[in-house]
Amino acid sequence: EPEVTQTPSHQVTQMGQEVILRCVPISNHLYFYWYRQILGQKVEFLVSFYNNEISEKSEIFDDQFSVERPDGSNFTLKIRSTKLEDSAMYFCASRTSGSTDTQYFGPGTRLTVL
Amino acid sequence: QKEVEQNSGPLSVPEGAIASLNCTYSDRVSQSFFWYRQYSGKSPELIMSIYSNGDKEDGRFTAQLNKASQYVSLLIRDSQPSDSATYLCAVNIGSGFGNQFYFGTGTSLTVIP
């Protein structure tokens, strides 16, 4: 069964450093998403991406964040200058087009900012 | 403020009982509703989606949607210890199939053997 994959599973970085989190969505999916979940808190929507552009973004997704689909398979989230409060689990999700909007989540990347 | 509210629990039920999980949402135009299960340290796993008022059954799970009351629930029949997890309600905010999904804080369920 196809699944969303994410790398790395755990990323440790120093405050102020740039990080890139990588995702490979399910191959026939067209909509891509990033979420984050701070430990013990709820899953928070960051951004959705379709047709090579951002379709929606939340207030959390400020100028420090960017997303890219650099090739036909990868979908990346970049945080330019990490802050301590960026420490969280980051989930990628994807879905097909059509009459259903069910999203399938990847296993997540745990980001720790020191 | 677009919000999704859930009772945080924890909810404990004995094995074999029915577990009832509730969720309310604030945006009247929302059209798509989801229940996810999340084990500790893992990603959300889809249990069920529901789009129309009424009940939708899938095995031991039944989702109920009442758009007039802005309320969606999940019933788990014959609860098993393996059902012990946090259950997340998610709502696609906006009309049609838009792209902003909001999650509740989750309800922690423990099924006692």
PDB file of C-alpha atoms in Angstrom, chain A residues 11-113:
ATOM      1  CA  GLN A  11      16.488  16.478  13.221  1.00  0.00           C
ATOM      2  CA  VAL A  12      18.466  18.328  15.866  1.00  0.00           C
ATOM      3  CA  THR A  13      19.620  21.852  15.074  1.00  0.00           C
ATOM      4  CA  GLN A  14      20.966  24.949  16.743  1.00  0.00           C
ATOM      5  CA  MET A  15      18.794  28.037  17.112  1.00  0.00           C
ATOM      6  CA  GLY A  16      19.195  30.306  14.089  1.00  0.00           C
ATOM      7  CA  GLN A  17      20.109  27.513  11.702  1.00  0.00           C
ATOM      8  CA  GLU A  18      18.149  26.638   8.599  1.00  0.00           C
ATOM      9  CA  VAL A  19      16.479  23.238   8.329  1.00  0.00           C
ATOM     10  CA  ILE A  20      14.815  21.463   5.439  1.00  0.00           C
ATOM     11  CA  LEU A  21      12.297  18.740   6.129  1.00  0.00           C
ATOM     12  CA  ARG A  22      11.561  16.373   3.291  1.00  0.00           C
ATOM     13  CA  CYS A  23       8.462  14.478   2.281  1.00  0.00           C
ATOM     14  CA  VAL A  24       7.607  12.120  -0.546  1.00  0.00           C
ATOM     15  CA  PRO A  25       3.824  12.176  -1.011  1.00  0.00           C
ATOM     16  CA  ILE A  26       1.847   9.277  -2.435  1.00  0.00           C
ATOM     17  CA  SER A  27       2.623   9.229  -6.140  1.00  0.00           C
ATOM     18  CA  ASN A  28      -0.791  10.024  -7.663  1.00  0.00           C
ATOM     19  CA  HIS A  29      -1.680  12.652  -5.067  1.00  0.00           C
ATOM     20  CA  LEU A  30      -1.948  16.286  -6.095  1.00  0.00           C
ATOM     21  CA  TYR A  31      -2.523  18.190  -2.837  1.00  0.00           C
ATOM     22  CA  PHE A  32       0.190  18.419  -0.221  1.00  0.00           C
ATOM     23  CA  TYR A  33       0.177  19.692   3.338  1.00  0.00           C
ATOM     24  CA  TRP A  34       2.436  20.437   6.267  1.00  0.00           C
ATOM     25  CA  TYR A  35       1.278  20.316   9.876  1.00  0.00           C
ATOM     26  CA  ARG A  36       3.112  20.627  13.140  1.00  0.00           C
ATOM     27  CA  GLN A  37       2.376  19.244  16.580  1.00  0.00           C
ATOM     28  CA  ILE A  38       4.136  20.672  19.593  1.00  0.00           C
ATOM     29  CA  LEU A  39       4.544  18.019  22.272  1.00  0.00           C
ATOM     30  CA  GLY A  40       1.278  17.508  24.130  1.00  0.00           C
ATOM     31  CA  GLN A  41      -0.624  19.945  21.927  1.00  0.00           C
ATOM     32  CA  LYS A  42      -2.926  19.689  18.950  1.00  0.00           C
ATOM     33  CA  VAL A  43      -2.043  19.157  15.330  1.00  0.00           C
ATOM     34  CA  GLU A  44      -1.799  22.601  13.682  1.00  0.00           C
ATOM     35  CA  PHE A  45      -2.262  23.302   9.983  1.00  0.00           C
ATOM     36  CA  LEU A  46       0.653  25.155   8.411  1.00  0.00           C
ATOM     37  CA  VAL A  47       0.196  25.191   4.645  1.00  0.00           C
ATOM     38  CA  SER A  48      -1.445  23.485   1.690  1.00  0.00           C
ATOM     39  CA  PHE A  49       0.089  23.267  -1.776  1.00  0.00           C
ATOM     40  CA  TYR A  50      -1.446  22.500  -5.149  1.00  0.00           C
ATOM     41  CA  ASN A  51      -0.339  22.934  -8.730  1.00  0.00           C
ATOM     42  CA  ASN A  52       3.074  24.177  -7.654  1.00  0.00           C
ATOM     43  CA  GLU A  53       1.820  26.964  -5.472  1.00  0.00           C
ATOM     44  CA  ILE A  54       0.553  27.595  -1.961  1.00  0.00           C
ATOM     45  CA  SER A  55      -3.246  27.404  -1.830  1.00  0.00           C
ATOM     46  CA  GLU A  56      -3.774  28.134   1.872  1.00  0.00           C
ATOM     47  CA  LYS A  57      -1.558  28.988   4.811  1.00  0.00           C
ATOM     48  CA  SER A  58      -2.130  29.608   8.492  1.00  0.00           C
ATOM     49  CA  GLU A  59      -0.932  32.436  10.696  1.00  0.00           C
ATOM     50  CA  ILE A  60       1.874  30.187  11.889  1.00  0.00           C
ATOM     51  CA  PHE A  61       3.331  29.993   8.377  1.00  0.00           C
ATOM     52  CA  ASP A  62       5.204  33.299   8.413  1.00  0.00           C
ATOM     53  CA  ASP A  63       8.163  34.490   6.354  1.00  0.00           C
ATOM     54  CA  GLN A  64      10.460  32.071   8.174  1.00  0.00           C
ATOM     55  CA  PHE A  65       8.742  29.171   6.449  1.00  0.00           C
ATOM     56  CA  SER A  66       8.711  28.171   2.805  1.00  0.00           C
ATOM     57  CA  VAL A  67       7.645  25.129   0.831  1.00  0.00           C
ATOM     58  CA  GLU A  68       8.822  23.761  -2.449  1.00  0.00           C
ATOM     59  CA  ARG A  69       8.282  20.858  -4.779  1.00  0.00           C
ATOM     60  CA  PRO A  70      11.734  20.758  -6.344  1.00  0.00           C
ATOM     61  CA  ASP A  71      11.062  17.719  -8.523  1.00  0.00           C
ATOM     62  CA  GLY A  72       8.240  15.338  -9.334  1.00  0.00           C
ATOM     63  CA  SER A  73       8.387  13.478  -6.047  1.00  0.00           C
ATOM     64  CA  ASN A  74       9.700  15.552  -3.147  1.00  0.00           C
ATOM     65  CA  PHE A  75       7.846  18.192  -1.137  1.00  0.00           C
ATOM     66  CA  THR A  76       9.953  20.204   1.288  1.00  0.00           C
ATOM     67  CA  LEU A  77       9.413  22.535   4.228  1.00  0.00           C
ATOM     68  CA  LYS A  78      12.212  24.994   4.956  1.00  0.00           C
ATOM     69  CA  ILE A  79      12.561  26.938   8.172  1.00  0.00           C
ATOM     70  CA  ARG A  80      15.088  29.708   7.567  1.00  0.00           C
ATOM     71  CA  SER A  81      16.192  30.646  11.055  1.00  0.00           C
ATOM     72  CA  THR A  82      14.947  28.201  13.622  1.00  0.00           C
ATOM     73  CA  LYS A  83      13.696  29.286  17.030  1.00  0.00           C
ATOM     74  CA  LEU A  84      13.334  27.249  20.188  1.00  0.00           C
ATOM     75  CA  GLU A  85       9.558  27.311  19.771  1.00  0.00           C
ATOM     76  CA  ASP A  86       9.871  25.599  16.382  1.00  0.00           C
ATOM     77  CA  SER A  87      10.639  22.372  18.234  1.00  0.00           C
ATOM     78  CA  ALA A  88       7.784  20.058  17.307  1.00  0.00           C
ATOM     79  CA  MET A  89       6.765  17.067  15.244  1.00  0.00           C
ATOM     80  CA  TYR A  90       6.213  18.058  11.638  1.00  0.00           C
ATOM     81  CA  PHE A  91       3.818  15.976   9.578  1.00  0.00           C
ATOM     82  CA  CYS A  92       3.449  15.939   5.824  1.00  0.00           C
ATOM     83  CA  ALA A  93       0.155  14.795   4.304  1.00  0.00           C
ATOM     84  CA  SER A  94      -1.194  14.324   0.809  1.00  0.00           C
ATOM     85  CA  ARG A  95      -4.451  13.577  -0.972  1.00  0.00           C
ATOM     86  CA  THR A  96      -5.801  12.995  -4.433  1.00  0.00           C
ATOM     87  CA  SER A  97      -8.002  15.395  -6.324  1.00  0.00           C
ATOM     88  CA  GLY A  98     -11.647  14.549  -6.779  1.00  0.00           C
ATOM     89  CA  SER A  99     -14.658  14.417  -4.540  1.00  0.00           C
ATOM     90  CA  THR A 100     -12.876  13.277  -1.414  1.00  0.00           C
ATOM     91  CA  ASP A 101     -10.453  15.295   0.646  1.00  0.00           C
ATOM     92  CA  THR A 102      -9.135  12.508   2.847  1.00  0.00           C
ATOM     93  CA  GLN A 103      -5.530  13.165   3.746  1.00  0.00           C
ATOM     94  CA  TYR A 104      -2.902  10.569   4.461  1.00  0.00           C
ATOM     95  CA  PHE A 105      -0.166  11.453   6.889  1.00  0.00           C
ATOM     96  CA  GLY A 106       3.512  10.620   6.868  1.00  0.00           C
ATOM     97  CA  PRO A 107       5.269   9.334  10.000  1.00  0.00           C
ATOM     98  CA  GLY A 108       6.583  12.787  10.898  1.00  0.00           C
ATOM     99  CA  THR A 109       9.926  14.462  11.537  1.00  0.00           C
ATOM    100  CA  ARG A 110      10.742  15.382  15.096  1.00  0.00           C
ATOM    101  CA  LEU A 111      12.560  18.725  15.059  1.00  0.00           C
ATOM    102  CA  THR A 112      14.527  19.692  18.133  1.00  0.00           C
ATOM    103  CA  VAL A 113      15.971  23.210  18.274  1.00  0.00           C
TER     104      VAL A 113
END
